[in-house]
Amino acid sequence: MRFVSYNIQYGKGRDGAVDLARIAREVAGADVIALQEVDRHWPHTGMVDQVALLTEHLPAYFWSYGPGVDIHIGKSRPEEARRRQFGNLVLSRYPILRSRHHLLPKMGSVDALSIQRSIVEATIDCGDTRVRIYSVHLCHLSSASRLPQVDRLIDIHRSAVHEGAAMCGNLSGIPYETGVHDQSVPHLAILMGDFNCQPDSPEYDRIAGPGSDYGGRITPEDGFVDAWVAAGNDRDEGHTSDVRGVPAILDYCFVSPAIRQRVRSCRIDTAATGSDHLPLWTEIDF
């Protein structure tokens, strides 16, 4: 299966043009797509619903959207039923059995721009395997703002099985379709997105485990492995964006340790021009 993560910067490409058709072309062929910075009804993108447009361009996919930012549009009327939103989108050729939307810890600010970040969690039925997919976007401001978000992300992952499915238990007498009540939550998970941190950061260590004095990382079974490394790539390579003009590694695919040996490849699409980030493609045997 082919997975791709892409911070699309609301479709604004290197040429300055907002072009969602270009974004759709650049992720075409993926089985599961995790997008970040997808907006709805903002002036800088022509007040369009980007979720509606992207899903029109990608009609063969199931999808789930979760906004971190959800605010009133000035002078809008109730009958317009529109909100100004900014968040993450998961698209899948396979059914999304259920999804959850999680808001991450946020620091208030009277100076630097602080944006509410969030995660979309989607449980995908891949046939023989079910897996939880997370489209993640962490804060851009500082390590101090991201570390609480990473802690929350890990807590969400580790609590998922214990919390159970969105509806579970005995639904006797409730008119829901057969099978809703006995859908267990899979242990396997894949995190994809813009983590806004480099591989030498404490945030990265918190996710992938601290480095060992003898090589490798100390990663628990309920932790995560960087798919880029699992595929045999050098972790000092693979720039996906830049920070103030300096190339940076900000986008990742992290997989449950039980999946690490199924990772066949992980690559950056350096030819993509649809955003200020580059798509990260990962191929995993399922």
mmCIF file of C-alpha atoms in Angstrom, residues 109-283:
data_model
loop_
_atom_site.group_PDB
_atom_site.id
_atom_site.type_symbol
_atom_site.label_atom_id
_atom_site.label_comp_id
_atom_site.label_asym_id
_atom_site.label_seq_id
_atom_site.Cartn_x
_atom_site.Cartn_y
_atom_site.Cartn_z
ATOM 1 C CA SER A 109 0.177 34.488 22.424
ATOM 2 C CA VAL A 110 -0.181 38.268 22.173
ATOM 3 C CA ASP A 111 2.791 38.505 19.815
ATOM 4 C CA ALA A 112 3.753 35.554 17.584
ATOM 5 C CA LEU A 113 0.881 33.919 15.682
ATOM 6 C CA SER A 114 -0.409 30.885 17.604
ATOM 7 C CA ILE A 115 -2.763 28.513 15.768
ATOM 8 C CA GLN A 116 -4.908 25.743 17.225
ATOM 9 C CA ARG A 117 -3.421 22.470 15.971
ATOM 10 C CA SER A 118 -5.197 19.150 15.735
ATOM 11 C CA ILE A 119 -5.055 15.522 14.628
ATOM 12 C CA VAL A 120 -7.444 13.494 12.507
ATOM 13 C CA GLU A 121 -7.553 9.805 13.460
ATOM 14 C CA ALA A 122 -9.032 7.385 10.922
ATOM 15 C CA THR A 123 -9.306 3.621 11.322
ATOM 16 C CA ILE A 124 -8.782 2.042 7.906
ATOM 17 C CA ASP A 125 -9.943 -1.406 6.844
ATOM 18 C CA CYS A 126 -7.157 -2.697 4.574
ATOM 19 C CA GLY A 127 -8.700 -6.133 4.063
ATOM 20 C CA ASP A 128 -6.610 -8.480 6.202
ATOM 21 C CA THR A 129 -5.391 -5.664 8.452
ATOM 22 C CA ARG A 130 -6.910 -2.693 10.216
ATOM 23 C CA VAL A 131 -4.741 0.266 11.139
ATOM 24 C CA ARG A 132 -5.197 3.663 12.737
ATOM 25 C CA ILE A 133 -4.022 6.543 10.525
ATOM 26 C CA TYR A 134 -3.240 9.946 12.016
ATOM 27 C CA SER A 135 -2.874 13.156 10.008
ATOM 28 C CA VAL A 136 -0.799 15.370 12.292
ATOM 29 C CA HIS A 137 0.160 19.049 12.298
ATOM 30 C CA LEU A 138 2.203 20.336 15.232
ATOM 31 C CA CYS A 139 2.861 23.952 16.208
ATOM 32 C CA HIS A 140 5.438 25.946 14.255
ATOM 33 C CA LEU A 141 6.442 28.268 17.108
ATOM 34 C CA SER A 142 8.908 26.394 19.318
ATOM 35 C CA SER A 143 9.920 23.136 20.921
ATOM 36 C CA ALA A 144 8.261 24.321 24.137
ATOM 37 C CA SER A 145 4.928 24.544 22.317
ATOM 38 C CA ARG A 146 5.344 21.199 20.530
ATOM 39 C CA LEU A 147 6.433 18.935 23.393
ATOM 40 C CA PRO A 148 3.028 19.048 25.153
ATOM 41 C CA GLN A 149 1.439 18.292 21.783
ATOM 42 C CA VAL A 150 3.704 15.272 21.293
ATOM 43 C CA ASP A 151 2.842 14.039 24.778
ATOM 44 C CA ARG A 152 -0.852 14.376 23.954
ATOM 45 C CA LEU A 153 -0.364 12.573 20.625
ATOM 46 C CA ILE A 154 1.357 9.642 22.328
ATOM 47 C CA ASP A 155 -1.352 9.539 24.989
ATOM 48 C CA ILE A 156 -4.064 9.458 22.305
ATOM 49 C CA HIS A 157 -2.302 6.540 20.624
ATOM 50 C CA ARG A 158 -1.730 4.545 23.801
ATOM 51 C CA SER A 159 -5.265 5.159 25.081
ATOM 52 C CA ALA A 160 -7.028 4.234 21.844
ATOM 53 C CA VAL A 161 -7.342 0.495 22.435
ATOM 54 C CA HIS A 162 -8.369 0.982 26.067
ATOM 55 C CA GLU A 163 -11.072 3.506 25.102
ATOM 56 C CA GLY A 164 -12.538 1.211 22.466
ATOM 57 C CA ALA A 165 -14.434 2.026 19.300
ATOM 58 C CA ALA A 166 -16.709 5.036 18.930
ATOM 59 C CA MET A 167 -19.625 2.711 19.672
ATOM 60 C CA CYS A 168 -18.931 -0.534 21.485
ATOM 61 C CA GLY A 169 -20.564 -2.938 23.871
ATOM 62 C CA ASN A 170 -24.089 -4.323 23.714
ATOM 63 C CA LEU A 171 -26.249 -2.299 21.319
ATOM 64 C CA SER A 172 -29.260 -4.590 21.727
ATOM 65 C CA GLY A 173 -32.422 -2.774 20.751
ATOM 66 C CA ILE A 174 -30.613 0.114 19.046
ATOM 67 C CA PRO A 175 -31.204 0.190 15.263
ATOM 68 C CA TYR A 176 -27.627 0.184 14.005
ATOM 69 C CA GLU A 177 -26.278 -2.066 11.289
ATOM 70 C CA THR A 178 -24.830 -5.452 12.188
ATOM 71 C CA GLY A 179 -21.190 -5.392 13.224
ATOM 72 C CA VAL A 180 -21.033 -1.877 14.642
ATOM 73 C CA HIS A 181 -20.699 -3.076 18.227
ATOM 74 C CA ASP A 182 -17.880 -5.586 17.727
ATOM 75 C CA GLN A 183 -15.354 -3.491 15.814
ATOM 76 C CA SER A 184 -12.210 -3.665 17.911
ATOM 77 C CA VAL A 185 -9.608 -0.897 17.862
ATOM 78 C CA PRO A 186 -6.385 -1.971 16.113
ATOM 79 C CA HIS A 187 -3.064 -1.775 17.930
ATOM 80 C CA LEU A 188 -1.232 -0.801 14.729
ATOM 81 C CA ALA A 189 -0.917 2.906 13.954
ATOM 82 C CA ILE A 190 0.746 5.210 11.431
ATOM 83 C CA LEU A 191 1.480 8.878 12.126
ATOM 84 C CA MET A 192 1.892 11.126 9.085
ATOM 85 C CA GLY A 193 2.222 14.850 8.872
ATOM 86 C CA ASP A 194 4.089 18.072 9.460
ATOM 87 C CA PHE A 195 5.730 17.772 12.871
ATOM 88 C CA ASN A 196 7.592 21.095 12.534
ATOM 89 C CA CYS A 197 10.701 19.639 14.185
ATOM 90 C CA GLN A 198 14.041 18.260 13.052
ATOM 91 C CA PRO A 199 15.418 14.743 13.713
ATOM 92 C CA ASP A 200 17.813 16.076 16.381
ATOM 93 C CA SER A 201 14.973 17.627 18.394
ATOM 94 C CA PRO A 202 13.553 16.460 21.743
ATOM 95 C CA GLU A 203 10.166 16.125 20.033
ATOM 96 C CA TYR A 204 11.596 13.551 17.632
ATOM 97 C CA ASP A 205 13.199 11.654 20.535
ATOM 98 C CA ARG A 206 9.888 11.662 22.376
ATOM 99 C CA ILE A 207 8.180 9.985 19.400
ATOM 100 C CA ALA A 208 10.867 7.607 18.096
ATOM 101 C CA GLY A 209 12.642 6.974 21.395
ATOM 102 C CA PRO A 210 15.968 8.370 22.641
ATOM 103 C CA GLY A 211 19.179 7.399 20.937
ATOM 104 C CA SER A 212 21.245 4.576 22.417
ATOM 105 C CA ASP A 213 24.955 4.916 23.208
ATOM 106 C CA TYR A 214 25.383 1.690 21.237
ATOM 107 C CA GLY A 215 23.448 2.777 18.146
ATOM 108 C CA GLY A 216 19.789 2.742 17.239
ATOM 109 C CA ARG A 217 16.963 3.987 19.429
ATOM 110 C CA ILE A 218 15.272 2.824 22.603
ATOM 111 C CA THR A 219 11.747 2.326 21.283
ATOM 112 C CA PRO A 220 9.003 0.551 23.264
ATOM 113 C CA GLU A 221 6.512 -1.754 21.569
ATOM 114 C CA ASP A 222 3.812 0.898 21.845
ATOM 115 C CA GLY A 223 6.151 3.580 20.473
ATOM 116 C CA PHE A 224 6.979 4.517 16.894
ATOM 117 C CA VAL A 225 9.686 3.918 14.299
ATOM 118 C CA ASP A 226 10.581 6.454 11.615
ATOM 119 C CA ALA A 227 9.619 4.853 8.283
ATOM 120 C CA TRP A 228 12.365 6.839 6.536
ATOM 121 C CA VAL A 229 14.977 5.050 8.648
ATOM 122 C CA ALA A 230 13.170 1.690 8.476
ATOM 123 C CA ALA A 231 13.384 1.915 4.674
ATOM 124 C CA GLY A 232 17.179 2.230 4.898
ATOM 125 C CA ASN A 233 17.528 5.966 4.308
ATOM 126 C CA ASP A 234 19.961 8.292 6.071
ATOM 127 C CA ARG A 235 18.061 10.336 8.665
ATOM 128 C CA ASP A 236 20.239 13.372 7.959
ATOM 129 C CA GLU A 237 18.775 13.431 4.446
ATOM 130 C CA GLY A 238 15.263 13.932 3.119
ATOM 131 C CA HIS A 239 14.496 17.641 3.382
ATOM 132 C CA THR A 240 10.782 18.317 2.987
ATOM 133 C CA SER A 241 10.610 22.103 3.467
ATOM 134 C CA ASP A 242 12.685 24.996 4.753
ATOM 135 C CA VAL A 243 12.856 27.222 7.803
ATOM 136 C CA ARG A 244 13.685 30.825 6.929
ATOM 137 C CA GLY A 245 15.342 29.686 3.714
ATOM 138 C CA VAL A 246 17.344 26.817 5.229
ATOM 139 C CA PRO A 247 16.375 23.279 4.061
ATOM 140 C CA ALA A 248 14.650 21.370 6.860
ATOM 141 C CA ILE A 249 13.267 17.922 7.646
ATOM 142 C CA LEU A 250 9.791 18.602 9.040
ATOM 143 C CA ASP A 251 7.507 15.928 7.592
ATOM 144 C CA TYR A 252 7.519 12.311 8.740
ATOM 145 C CA CYS A 253 5.822 8.956 8.616
ATOM 146 C CA PHE A 254 6.107 7.076 11.917
ATOM 147 C CA VAL A 255 4.874 3.480 12.163
ATOM 148 C CA SER A 256 4.190 1.065 14.992
ATOM 149 C CA PRO A 257 7.256 -1.153 15.595
ATOM 150 C CA ALA A 258 5.288 -4.217 14.460
ATOM 151 C CA ILE A 259 5.012 -2.614 11.003
ATOM 152 C CA ARG A 260 8.645 -1.539 10.612
ATOM 153 C CA GLN A 261 9.734 -4.653 8.718
ATOM 154 C CA ARG A 262 6.854 -4.201 6.285
ATOM 155 C CA VAL A 263 8.158 -0.802 5.144
ATOM 156 C CA ARG A 264 9.391 -1.248 1.583
ATOM 157 C CA SER A 265 10.323 2.312 0.678
ATOM 158 C CA CYS A 266 10.118 5.909 1.825
ATOM 159 C CA ARG A 267 10.866 8.799 -0.522
ATOM 160 C CA ILE A 268 10.416 12.527 -1.063
ATOM 161 C CA ASP A 269 8.756 13.755 -4.253
ATOM 162 C CA THR A 270 11.268 16.484 -5.039
ATOM 163 C CA ALA A 271 9.486 17.325 -8.308
ATOM 164 C CA ALA A 272 6.306 18.481 -6.561
ATOM 165 C CA THR A 273 5.586 22.221 -6.769
ATOM 166 C CA GLY A 274 2.128 22.507 -5.204
ATOM 167 C CA SER A 275 3.203 23.742 -1.756
ATOM 168 C CA ASP A 276 6.097 25.017 0.338
ATOM 169 C CA HIS A 277 6.432 21.414 1.574
ATOM 170 C CA LEU A 278 7.165 18.245 -0.408
ATOM 171 C CA PRO A 279 5.063 15.062 -0.326
ATOM 172 C CA LEU A 280 6.475 12.142 1.673
ATOM 173 C CA TRP A 281 5.628 8.742 0.151
ATOM 174 C CA THR A 282 5.849 5.475 2.091
ATOM 175 C CA GLU A 283 5.156 1.987 0.763
#
